[in-house]
XYZ file of C-alpha atoms in Angstrom:
717
model
C 4.296 65.110 1.685
C 1.703 67.084 0.361
C 0.163 64.425 -1.333
C 0.609 62.186 1.823
C -1.182 64.970 4.769
C -3.757 66.295 2.486
C -7.588 65.748 3.288
C -6.693 64.523 6.543
C -8.806 66.451 8.944
C -5.974 67.920 12.076
C -6.034 64.680 14.323
C -5.617 62.157 11.757
C -2.451 64.870 10.314
C -1.029 64.371 14.077
C -1.093 60.874 14.483
C 0.419 60.804 11.012
C 2.592 63.283 11.944
C 4.096 62.212 15.436
C 6.498 58.748 14.408
C 9.115 59.246 16.591
C 9.223 57.471 20.700
C 5.324 56.087 22.759
C 1.571 57.135 20.717
C -2.067 56.221 21.636
C -4.893 57.087 19.053
C -8.491 56.668 20.676
C -9.820 56.315 17.440
C -14.290 56.604 17.137
C -16.098 54.585 14.582
C -16.090 56.339 11.563
C -13.231 58.529 12.430
C -10.789 57.332 9.358
C -7.759 55.254 11.413
C -7.062 53.151 8.045
C -6.908 56.062 6.440
C -4.389 57.274 9.065
C -2.509 53.882 10.055
C -1.876 53.621 5.833
C -0.229 57.019 5.609
C 1.554 56.923 8.420
C 3.236 54.629 6.807
C 3.115 56.425 3.765
C 5.050 59.441 5.471
C 7.592 57.329 7.239
C 8.596 55.628 3.862
C 8.174 58.545 1.210
C 9.132 61.842 3.615
C 11.641 60.184 6.094
C 12.921 57.430 3.715
C 11.962 54.353 6.269
C 12.718 51.062 4.359
C 9.085 49.300 3.561
C 10.718 45.673 5.444
C 12.195 47.859 9.146
C 8.080 49.096 9.595
C 5.827 45.823 11.123
C 1.932 47.088 11.007
C -0.510 44.713 13.212
C -3.670 44.065 12.054
C -7.356 41.749 13.659
C -8.023 39.906 10.142
C -6.269 39.287 6.799
C -9.231 40.686 5.314
C -7.432 43.694 7.633
C -4.330 43.116 6.371
C -5.313 42.754 2.817
C -6.518 46.634 2.121
C -4.112 48.385 4.399
C -1.347 47.098 1.911
C -3.518 48.024 -0.905
C -3.736 51.257 0.405
C -0.032 51.059 1.137
C 0.606 50.065 -2.113
C -1.791 53.407 -3.712
C 0.530 55.598 -1.446
C 3.820 54.421 -1.868
C 3.987 53.318 -5.105
C 6.273 50.840 -3.889
C 5.444 46.665 -4.296
C 7.258 45.462 -0.893
C 4.898 46.411 2.096
C 6.893 45.470 5.116
C 5.278 43.188 7.315
C 1.900 44.103 7.295
C -0.011 40.889 9.188
C -1.752 39.605 11.325
C -0.508 38.930 14.851
C -0.344 34.992 14.272
C 1.232 35.415 10.201
C 3.859 37.802 11.433
C 4.552 34.674 13.706
C 4.194 32.317 10.702
C 7.513 35.010 9.171
C 9.446 34.804 12.766
C 9.094 31.743 12.318
C 9.918 30.373 8.831
C 12.697 32.786 9.423
C 14.050 31.489 12.563
C 12.898 27.558 13.111
C 15.989 26.286 13.856
C 15.810 27.651 17.806
C 13.180 25.046 17.909
C 13.960 22.550 16.007
C 10.886 22.446 13.249
C 11.650 22.903 9.343
C 10.857 25.516 7.656
C 7.666 24.213 6.125
C 5.822 23.355 9.318
C 2.489 22.754 9.136
C -0.227 26.052 10.881
C -2.852 23.435 11.824
C -6.760 25.015 11.919
C -10.266 23.626 12.741
C -10.449 20.696 10.451
C -7.068 19.390 10.919
C -6.986 19.373 14.418
C -10.007 17.174 14.311
C -8.081 14.863 12.024
C -5.917 14.456 14.697
C -8.384 13.475 17.148
C -10.034 10.950 15.122
C -6.172 9.783 15.040
C -6.148 10.045 18.901
C -9.755 8.776 19.876
C -9.032 5.237 17.135
C -5.588 4.210 19.188
C -7.155 4.658 22.556
C -10.533 3.643 21.858
C -12.035 6.806 23.268
C -16.284 8.089 21.867
C -17.846 10.660 21.293
C -19.041 10.416 24.495
C -16.109 10.439 25.984
C -15.765 14.003 24.777
C -16.654 15.436 21.657
C -14.684 17.199 19.020
C -15.654 20.445 19.349
C -15.614 20.288 23.910
C -11.692 18.986 22.927
C -10.537 21.825 21.219
C -12.226 24.213 24.452
C -9.914 21.788 26.525
C -7.222 22.165 24.444
C -6.850 25.872 24.245
C -7.984 27.011 27.599
C -4.505 24.345 28.412
C -2.437 25.955 26.857
C -3.507 29.964 27.569
C -4.945 29.191 31.195
C -3.868 25.600 32.767
C -0.520 25.001 31.457
C 0.170 27.691 29.948
C 3.636 26.383 29.705
C 2.838 23.608 27.937
C 5.340 23.599 24.453
C 7.842 23.429 26.771
C 7.055 20.002 26.260
C 6.862 20.092 23.148
C 9.386 21.834 21.792
C 12.568 20.356 25.405
C 11.132 16.239 24.562
C 12.033 14.371 22.681
C 8.812 12.416 20.213
C 9.600 9.261 22.155
C 9.544 10.690 25.380
C 6.069 12.349 24.737
C 4.648 9.557 23.650
C 5.460 8.371 26.499
C 3.389 10.846 28.270
C 0.774 10.135 26.283
C 0.253 6.062 26.471
C 0.232 6.626 30.196
C -2.017 9.233 30.538
C -5.358 7.827 32.119
C -7.986 9.989 31.918
C -10.112 11.572 28.431
C -8.735 14.757 29.231
C -4.713 13.642 30.097
C -5.133 11.505 27.076
C -6.361 14.168 24.762
C -4.457 16.639 25.709
C -0.753 15.045 25.092
C -1.963 12.807 21.931
C -2.134 16.104 20.657
C 1.024 18.032 21.573
C 2.258 14.655 20.746
C 0.275 14.184 17.044
C 1.698 18.192 16.137
C 5.555 17.109 17.195
C 4.883 13.778 15.261
C 4.279 16.220 12.335
C 5.687 19.847 12.470
C 2.522 21.849 13.145
C 1.593 24.806 14.975
C -2.068 25.731 15.671
C -2.940 29.736 16.744
C -1.348 29.013 20.354
C 1.926 27.618 19.787
C 3.023 30.050 16.403
C 2.459 33.229 19.609
C 3.944 31.703 21.679
C 7.079 29.359 20.137
C 7.898 32.454 18.768
C 7.960 33.991 22.950
C 10.719 31.379 23.681
C 12.678 31.394 20.653
C 13.030 35.345 21.406
C 13.423 34.404 25.408
C 15.841 31.748 25.037
C 17.923 33.409 22.142
C 19.261 37.833 22.523
C 20.477 37.232 19.364
C 17.519 36.158 17.286
C 15.792 38.671 19.399
C 18.320 41.757 19.022
C 17.593 41.487 15.393
C 13.517 41.367 15.123
C 13.996 44.324 17.376
C 16.868 46.308 15.033
C 15.049 45.248 12.130
C 11.484 46.137 12.916
C 12.238 50.537 13.375
C 8.573 51.388 13.806
C 5.954 48.827 14.528
C 1.929 50.115 14.480
C -0.935 48.300 15.591
C -4.303 48.233 14.947
C -7.895 47.364 17.138
C -5.302 47.746 19.974
C -8.667 47.263 22.250
C -9.315 43.641 20.712
C -5.239 42.872 21.970
C -4.723 39.732 24.306
C -2.118 39.079 27.206
C 0.557 37.566 24.905
C 0.540 39.321 22.299
C 1.268 42.100 24.156
C 3.539 40.571 25.683
C 4.487 40.135 21.513
C 4.618 43.863 21.096
C 6.817 44.508 24.438
C 9.281 42.482 23.182
C 9.456 44.037 20.182
C 8.908 46.926 20.873
C 12.093 47.447 22.836
C 14.883 47.542 20.764
C 13.421 51.377 18.709
C 10.929 52.264 21.433
C 9.204 53.692 18.392
C 4.785 51.688 19.172
C 1.970 53.673 17.369
C -1.763 51.583 18.954
C -5.059 52.914 17.241
C -8.124 51.108 19.916
C -11.535 52.590 20.565
C -12.216 50.829 24.324
C -15.997 51.687 22.952
C -15.575 48.310 21.099
C -14.219 46.389 23.073
C -15.860 42.567 22.471
C -13.988 40.021 21.603
C -13.737 39.519 25.429
C -14.336 36.488 25.526
C -11.528 35.542 22.652
C -9.080 36.846 26.021
C -8.424 40.510 25.255
C -8.534 42.903 27.112
C -9.240 46.829 26.779
C -7.374 48.632 29.796
C -3.891 47.547 27.667
C -5.703 49.847 25.903
C -6.376 51.901 28.721
C -3.457 51.844 30.510
C -1.333 52.067 27.813
C 0.235 56.109 29.336
C 1.189 53.953 32.605
C 3.049 51.102 31.099
C 4.968 53.795 29.111
C 6.915 56.863 29.339
C 5.492 59.229 27.788
C 2.770 58.589 26.062
C 1.259 61.157 23.219
C -2.350 60.195 23.017
C -4.387 61.773 19.628
C -8.138 62.149 20.113
C -9.830 61.000 16.543
C -13.701 61.825 17.234
C -15.231 62.956 14.208
C -17.497 60.796 12.684
C -16.835 60.619 8.881
C -20.192 58.169 8.580
C -22.914 58.117 10.333
C -25.647 61.574 10.687
C -25.882 63.528 13.387
C -29.103 61.627 14.827
C -27.096 58.264 14.749
C -24.271 59.175 16.717
C -26.779 60.845 19.245
C -28.922 57.716 19.584
C -24.925 55.758 19.900
C -23.175 58.542 22.280
C -26.696 58.544 24.752
C -25.974 54.493 24.609
C -23.162 53.703 25.030
C -22.040 56.856 28.137
C -24.015 54.570 30.592
C -21.044 52.405 30.438
C -18.728 53.368 33.257
C -15.112 51.212 31.612
C -14.400 53.572 29.737
C -12.668 57.309 28.711
C -15.444 59.683 28.606
C -15.409 61.369 24.969
C -18.460 61.675 22.371
C -17.851 61.201 18.754
C -18.889 64.222 16.455
C -20.871 63.884 13.156
C -18.855 64.977 10.081
C -21.992 64.108 7.661
C -25.665 66.563 7.578
C -28.363 66.345 9.473
C -30.844 63.632 8.275
C -33.620 61.881 9.707
C -34.944 60.732 13.551
C -33.628 57.086 14.811
C -36.541 54.807 14.729
C -37.752 52.487 17.363
C -39.974 50.328 15.943
C -41.760 48.440 18.692
C -44.502 45.035 17.529
C -47.293 42.705 19.180
C -45.285 39.647 17.499
C -41.802 38.970 15.840
C -43.333 38.514 12.726
C -45.731 41.317 12.673
C -42.183 43.134 14.117
C -40.413 41.540 10.192
C -43.156 42.568 8.095
C -42.659 46.255 9.566
C -39.077 46.191 8.280
C -40.012 44.546 4.949
C -42.505 47.714 4.966
C -39.676 49.412 5.146
C -37.365 48.133 3.395
C -40.358 48.482 0.441
C -40.687 52.392 1.503
C -36.890 52.543 0.614
C -36.948 49.894 -2.426
C -39.950 53.038 -4.415
C -37.098 56.491 -3.539
C -34.533 54.525 -5.356
C -32.243 52.644 -2.896
C -31.036 48.941 -4.098
C -31.367 45.862 -1.653
C -27.462 45.932 -0.990
C -27.638 49.362 0.384
C -29.291 47.544 3.093
C -28.933 45.185 5.932
C -30.720 43.827 8.746
C -27.780 43.315 11.765
C -28.457 40.951 15.067
C -27.151 39.314 18.035
C -27.612 35.518 16.915
C -28.083 33.576 13.424
C -31.299 32.222 15.652
C -33.103 35.378 14.581
C -33.731 34.873 11.474
C -36.328 32.702 11.061
C -39.423 35.110 11.139
C -36.789 37.869 8.468
C -36.663 34.883 6.033
C -39.874 33.886 6.249
C -41.320 37.500 5.759
C -38.402 38.054 2.916
C -39.875 35.055 0.910
C -42.983 36.053 1.057
C -42.633 39.975 0.027
C -40.458 38.690 -2.536
C -37.396 40.790 -0.931
C -34.072 39.405 -2.379
C -31.843 38.394 0.507
C -28.575 36.819 1.413
C -26.683 36.179 5.059
C -23.465 36.504 5.757
C -21.134 34.012 8.453
C -24.037 31.896 8.526
C -26.537 29.885 6.191
C -30.278 30.783 5.470
C -32.557 29.716 8.084
C -34.238 26.923 5.963
C -31.265 25.712 4.190
C -29.165 25.126 7.381
C -28.639 21.405 7.813
C -29.914 20.667 11.312
C -33.691 22.147 10.528
C -33.307 20.430 7.321
C -32.992 17.600 8.667
C -36.147 17.730 10.784
C -38.131 18.965 8.455
C -37.334 15.711 6.808
C -38.520 13.625 9.433
C -41.854 15.066 9.424
C -41.763 14.514 5.647
C -40.908 11.409 6.435
C -43.731 10.353 9.142
C -46.597 11.817 6.571
C -45.156 10.910 2.939
C -42.088 8.052 3.232
C -40.126 9.556 0.352
C -37.104 9.061 -1.033
C -35.889 12.112 -0.158
C -36.160 12.251 2.926
C -35.206 9.068 3.898
C -32.045 8.624 1.566
C -31.449 11.808 3.566
C -32.139 10.623 7.903
C -31.853 6.874 7.417
C -28.412 6.919 8.495
C -29.271 10.307 10.746
C -28.455 9.572 13.795
C -25.946 7.284 12.921
C -27.788 3.513 12.633
C -24.849 1.893 10.765
C -27.360 2.176 7.275
C -24.064 3.414 5.690
C -22.845 3.039 1.748
C -23.169 -0.525 1.039
C -26.324 -0.411 2.756
C -28.793 2.131 1.149
C -27.290 1.060 -1.931
C -29.207 -2.878 -1.514
C -31.875 -1.045 -0.983
C -31.896 1.692 -4.247
C -31.059 -1.946 -6.199
C -34.277 -3.052 -4.101
C -35.868 -0.904 -4.634
C -35.208 -0.195 -8.667
C -35.731 -3.871 -8.645
C -39.152 -4.199 -7.402
C -40.673 -0.497 -8.046
C -41.390 0.349 -4.534
C -39.715 3.239 -1.896
C -36.480 2.883 -0.283
C -38.420 2.669 2.792
C -40.868 0.100 1.400
C -37.658 -2.231 0.127
C -36.507 -1.102 4.198
C -39.831 -3.065 5.349
C -39.672 -6.152 2.846
C -36.043 -6.892 3.395
C -34.982 -5.928 7.276
C -34.289 -10.006 7.892
C -32.127 -9.845 4.847
C -29.132 -10.746 6.902
C -27.816 -7.262 5.710
C -29.031 -5.610 7.538
C -27.782 -7.293 11.397
C -26.019 -5.098 13.538
C -28.033 -2.312 12.185
C -31.130 -0.449 13.997
C -32.778 -0.678 11.129
C -35.933 -2.561 12.436
C -35.975 1.137 15.166
C -36.259 3.231 12.770
C -39.590 1.227 10.986
C -40.800 1.082 14.456
C -39.928 4.671 14.972
C -41.218 5.618 11.167
C -44.233 3.165 12.034
C -45.534 4.618 14.937
C -45.894 8.748 14.141
C -47.818 7.488 10.842
C -49.761 6.358 12.879
C -50.861 8.295 15.359
C -49.962 11.963 14.187
C -52.977 12.955 13.105
C -54.482 13.826 16.310
C -51.847 15.442 17.535
C -49.713 18.817 17.574
C -47.118 20.051 14.847
C -45.690 20.800 17.336
C -45.494 18.245 19.955
C -45.205 16.025 16.851
C -41.226 17.350 16.133
C -40.278 17.650 19.571
C -41.500 14.437 20.827
C -39.634 13.231 17.348
C -36.245 15.157 17.665
C -36.241 13.465 20.594
C -37.099 10.198 20.168
C -34.812 9.600 16.800
C -31.744 9.838 18.897
C -31.251 13.658 17.287
C -31.446 16.150 19.759
C -29.357 13.610 22.318
C -26.383 13.889 19.183
C -26.678 17.351 18.907
C -25.773 17.705 22.142
C -22.931 15.274 22.189
C -20.839 17.398 19.698
C -22.167 19.784 22.089
C -24.182 21.812 19.391
C -26.142 24.400 21.597
C -26.364 26.774 17.634
C -27.917 24.074 15.957
C -30.194 23.005 18.903
C -31.013 26.984 19.257
C -31.520 26.718 15.504
C -34.762 23.735 16.553
C -35.910 25.500 19.405
C -36.672 28.209 17.185
C -38.020 25.842 14.023
C -39.914 24.764 17.564
C -41.345 28.490 17.943
C -42.496 29.187 14.775
C -44.283 25.617 14.044
C -46.665 27.257 17.303
C -47.190 30.087 15.680
C -48.241 28.205 12.938
C -50.646 26.525 14.519
C -51.453 29.551 16.425
C -52.698 30.988 13.149
C -53.721 28.982 11.198
C -55.898 27.393 12.922
C -57.852 23.774 12.239
C -56.388 24.366 9.253
C -53.184 23.727 10.902
C -52.560 19.332 10.226
C -49.433 18.219 9.032
C -49.774 17.175 5.608
C -50.633 21.890 5.378
C -47.734 23.696 7.083
C -45.810 20.973 4.779
C -47.187 22.199 2.280
C -46.463 25.513 3.842
C -43.227 26.003 5.065
C -42.531 24.024 1.096
C -41.920 28.172 0.087
C -39.773 28.558 2.428
C -37.512 25.422 1.646
C -37.727 26.045 -2.287
C -37.566 29.999 -2.177
C -37.322 30.983 -6.371
C -35.883 34.919 -5.531
C -33.407 35.006 -8.651
C -29.895 35.598 -7.725
C -28.958 39.066 -8.866
C -26.351 39.906 -6.757
C -29.290 43.665 -5.960
C -30.291 41.356 -1.773
C -30.274 42.610 1.733
C -28.161 41.171 3.697
C -28.198 39.702 7.199
C -25.260 39.101 8.825
C -24.646 39.027 13.265
C -23.410 41.346 14.385
C -19.556 40.955 15.173
C -19.717 39.988 11.836
C -20.768 43.715 11.042
C -17.300 45.115 13.397
C -14.934 46.896 10.846
C -17.861 47.202 8.104
C -20.159 50.118 7.237
C -24.328 50.256 5.765
C -25.947 53.290 4.712
C -28.951 51.679 5.864
C -29.143 49.585 9.404
C -32.197 48.106 10.909
C -30.309 46.480 14.548
C -33.693 43.552 15.345
C -34.240 41.812 18.081
C -33.534 44.130 20.266
C -35.403 42.852 23.625
C -34.213 41.724 26.680
C -32.776 38.163 26.366
C -31.739 37.894 23.107
C -29.708 41.065 22.384
C -28.556 41.352 25.423
C -28.410 37.469 25.284
C -28.865 36.065 28.488
C -25.627 34.546 29.518
C -24.741 37.712 30.131
C -23.498 36.715 33.659
C -21.745 39.452 35.170
C -21.957 43.193 34.878
C -18.447 43.698 32.522
C -20.003 40.997 30.379
C -22.615 43.551 30.374
C -20.780 46.444 29.470
C -19.457 44.796 26.478
C -23.037 43.570 24.883
C -23.246 47.226 25.180
C -20.119 48.170 23.589
C -21.897 45.219 21.503
C -25.134 46.998 20.529
C -22.607 50.474 20.230
C -21.027 48.760 17.546
C -23.998 47.767 15.826
C -25.486 51.828 16.108
C -22.363 52.826 14.225
C -22.165 50.934 11.779
C -24.936 52.796 9.646
C -23.961 55.869 7.795
C -27.857 57.622 7.000
C -30.840 56.031 8.598
C -30.893 53.673 12.069
C -34.099 51.695 12.423
C -33.974 49.492 15.595
C -36.892 47.298 16.221
C -38.187 45.038 19.375
C -41.474 42.938 19.948
C -44.065 41.826 22.215
C -44.703 38.164 23.370
C -43.367 36.085 25.083
C -40.166 33.167 24.499
C -40.091 30.003 23.594
C -39.965 29.052 27.241
C -42.634 30.994 28.267
C -41.432 33.706 29.520
C -42.441 37.259 28.749
C -40.743 38.987 26.201
C -39.287 43.276 27.151
C -37.174 46.143 25.179
C -34.004 45.992 25.505
C -32.114 48.109 27.903
C -29.697 49.752 25.751
C -33.825 50.879 24.163
C -33.909 52.128 27.237
C -30.624 53.989 27.946
C -31.022 56.517 25.695
C -32.074 59.886 26.546
C -35.607 60.971 26.014
C -35.747 62.597 22.833
C -33.498 60.532 20.632
C -35.952 58.040 19.052
C -38.982 58.468 17.381
C -41.243 55.350 18.150
C -43.932 53.930 15.582
C -45.504 53.070 17.499
C -44.065 53.341 20.990
C -44.305 50.474 24.010
C -47.916 50.576 26.472
C -46.306 52.656 29.675
C -47.102 49.060 31.103
C -45.169 47.402 29.381
C -42.519 50.032 29.773
C -42.447 50.280 33.928
C -42.330 45.489 34.234
C -39.293 45.967 31.335
C -37.559 48.188 33.318
C -38.500 46.404 36.944
C -36.983 43.133 34.514
C -33.629 45.422 34.580
C -33.528 45.917 38.287
C -34.231 42.449 38.940
C -32.255 40.509 36.786
C -29.631 43.394 37.873
C -28.827 42.558 41.126
C -27.486 38.818 39.531
C -25.477 40.099 37.497
C -21.640 39.804 39.816
C -18.738 41.935 39.656
C -15.557 40.106 38.011
C -13.855 42.400 39.528
C -14.022 42.082 42.906
C -14.737 37.912 42.541
C -10.765 36.393 42.451
C -10.400 33.072 39.962
C -9.823 30.441 41.905
C -8.057 27.998 39.670
C -8.188 24.158 39.876
C -6.858 22.504 42.469
C -7.297 25.606 44.824
C -7.624 24.207 48.513
C -10.787 26.369 49.589
C -12.972 27.020 52.778
C -17.128 26.826 52.846
C -18.582 28.797 55.191
C -21.307 25.595 56.303
C -19.436 22.408 54.138
C -16.030 22.726 55.704
C -12.570 22.998 53.835
C -12.192 21.060 50.306
C -10.137 21.133 46.860
C -11.912 22.503 43.349
C -11.582 20.017 41.542
C -13.655 21.883 38.477
C -15.036 24.785 36.904
C -18.508 25.439 35.102
C -18.299 28.687 33.269
C -21.884 28.265 31.434
C -23.011 28.395 35.401
C -20.279 30.173 36.670
C -19.573 27.393 39.587
C -16.581 25.768 40.794
C -17.143 22.384 41.614
C -15.799 21.141 44.950
C -14.727 17.612 46.177
C -15.235 18.597 50.068
C -13.325 17.008 52.795
C -16.248 15.309 55.093
C -18.294 14.986 51.888
C -18.443 11.694 49.568
C -19.444 13.279 46.063
C -18.603 16.333 44.685
C -20.487 19.690 44.742
C -21.237 22.561 42.945
C -20.869 25.687 43.813
C -21.799 28.799 42.927
C -19.142 31.825 41.897
C -21.303 34.107 44.209
C -21.042 31.563 47.673
C -18.186 33.274 50.034
C -14.907 30.791 49.663
C -12.087 31.834 51.581
C -8.396 30.284 49.749
C -6.514 28.894 51.826
C-alpha cells in the first residue's frame, strides 16, 4: 500500500481510497487527475485484489488510453490492464463479443471518414447526384445530425429491416437528403459496417433488448472510472447509467472549467448535477496545481471567475513564484509576431531550447504572420495537427495561379491546369508532356499549340488558356491583391471550395489576401507581382534545419491535456479569440473556458499577445474581452494599449454582448413544428440554418419560405 499511496496529496489519496459507491472528483487543471486515476486502478488491483478484467476505465482519446495502460502496467506489473478504452473502443469490445444479438458478424467494419466518403461516392454514382446536390462534408454532417438529433431511432432500420427492404427504402427516396441517408444505411448494412454513432447505439440496443447480455456486462464491470466527465454526451451518459446499474460503483473525474466540446454534444450539466442524479455522492476537490506558477494561476483564476455556469473554485499553485504574466500590444499582426520572435530569442539566449516553447492560437489561419516572421528570423518551428501555412494546398494553388500569370512555368501548370476540374486528366497531361518534350517548349505552350487537337474536345482547355492570357496581359497595371482575388474568382477556385464546404481553406485564402495587402503597403512602388513571388519564395522554400528542436505551434483544442514550460497565447483579439462565430451567452462562456485551458497549459511563463489594426473586412481590431476580464495588477503590459482603444473595445464588447442569445431561454423548435409568427401568422418549420441562427418557415399565406431569426417571437402551436 505504501508504494501506491506514497507521494499523493490528501485530496488525491482520498480519491484513490474512495472505492465504493458514487464518487465525483472535481480535478482542476494540473492537479494530477491522471495520476489519481492510475493509482486508484492499481489500488483496486494490488491492495483490494480486484481483477483488472473487472474494471472499466474510460478516457476520451486513444492516446490517453495508451498512456493510462502504460502507467497502470508500471504500477501493477500486470499485463492485464482490464478495459482501458474510449467509449467507442469499449463498444467495439461489446460488439465483438455480442454482435450476434443484432445479426452482425464479429469481424464487422468500423468506418472512418475516408470509408464514409467512399460509400458516398457509390451512392452519388448510383443515383446521379453531384456535389451541387450536397458536398461530402455536408453529407457527413447531415448524416450525423439525422442520426443524433432528428432520427435517433434510425438504427432500428439497420437492425430490424432486411437488406432488401432497406434497399427499397433507399431506392424509393426522392430528396437528396433521403437518398444519401438511406443509401448510407443500406451501404453500412451491406458491408456489416458501423460508424462511431452506431457503436454506442447498437451496444445500448443490445443491452435494452437482451437482459442476460446486459447483466453479464454489469456483473463483469465491478468498478467503473470515467475521465474528462465534463465532455460526456447524452448517449455516453446513458451507456454509463446502464453499466453501473448492478454494482453501483462509479468514479468520475472532471473539471467544469475545461468544458470545450459542447459543439460535439458534451453537456457539463452531467458533471455539475451528478450529486442530484445519483444517491449519496461523495465529492472530492483536487485543487492543488503542480504545473503552473502562482502568477499564471492568478490570471487564469481571475478570467474563469467571470463565468456563471461553474462550480466556484480556485486553483492553488504548489510551484515556486515566477514572473508576472506579460501582455503585449502590437501595432500590427506582423509587429506582434516580431515581438514573439524577439522574446523567443531572449529565452534561447538564457539556455531555453526551442522545444520548450509553444505558440497557441484559436484557429490555424492565424499562423500566417507568425510563420513569415519565424522563417525570416530563422526560428525553427513545427505545426501540430495542421500543415504549415505556405505548405497548405490552397495556398500553394493560389500562388501557382499567380506564378502561372507571370511565368507560365511547368510546375505551376501541372498543379493548377486541372484545379478546379477542366477534364485535363492523366491521359491529356501525358499527351502534353510528350508534345513539349518533342517540341522543346513548356507544357502551357504545348497546350496553346494543340488546342484544336481532337484529344481536347469536351474539355475546358481553351477557357483555361483564355483566362491565363487575359490576366497575363493586364496584371502589370493592377495591384497584386486585386489580381489574386480576381483570378481565384474567375478561375472557379473559390467556388470549388465553397461547393466542397471547405470553410477553413477559404479562411486561409482570406488570410493570404490580407498578407498580400500588407506586403503592398510595406513595399509601396516595389510591390510588383514578380517581386512578390520572389519574396514569397523565401517562405515557401524554407531551408530551416530539421534538428527536432523546434517551437511548437498548435490550436488550443489540440493543446488540451498537454503542458509546456513557456507559452505564447497570440491573436487575443475580439473576433479571433473569442471567435466571431460566437452567438450565444453559453458559447461565450465556452470560449472563456477555452482561453482558461490555454493559459493553464503554461508551466513557467505565459505571454499573451494581441495587435492593433484592421481585420480583412475592414473592421477595427480590439483587444479580447478575455484580457480585459483579468483583474488589474495581474498582467505586465509591454506596452499597454492606449486608453482610448480600451474604451472603444469595452463599448464594442458591450454592444456585441446584447446580441448574444440565451440558449437556456430559447426552446428548440424541430423541423416539422407548427409555429405562429406575430405578424406573418401560422407556418411550418421546414429547415434550420444553424450558421445564421434562423428557422426556414413556410407560412400558410405566403408562397415561398422565409428565414426567421431564432430570436424572433415564435409561438409553438
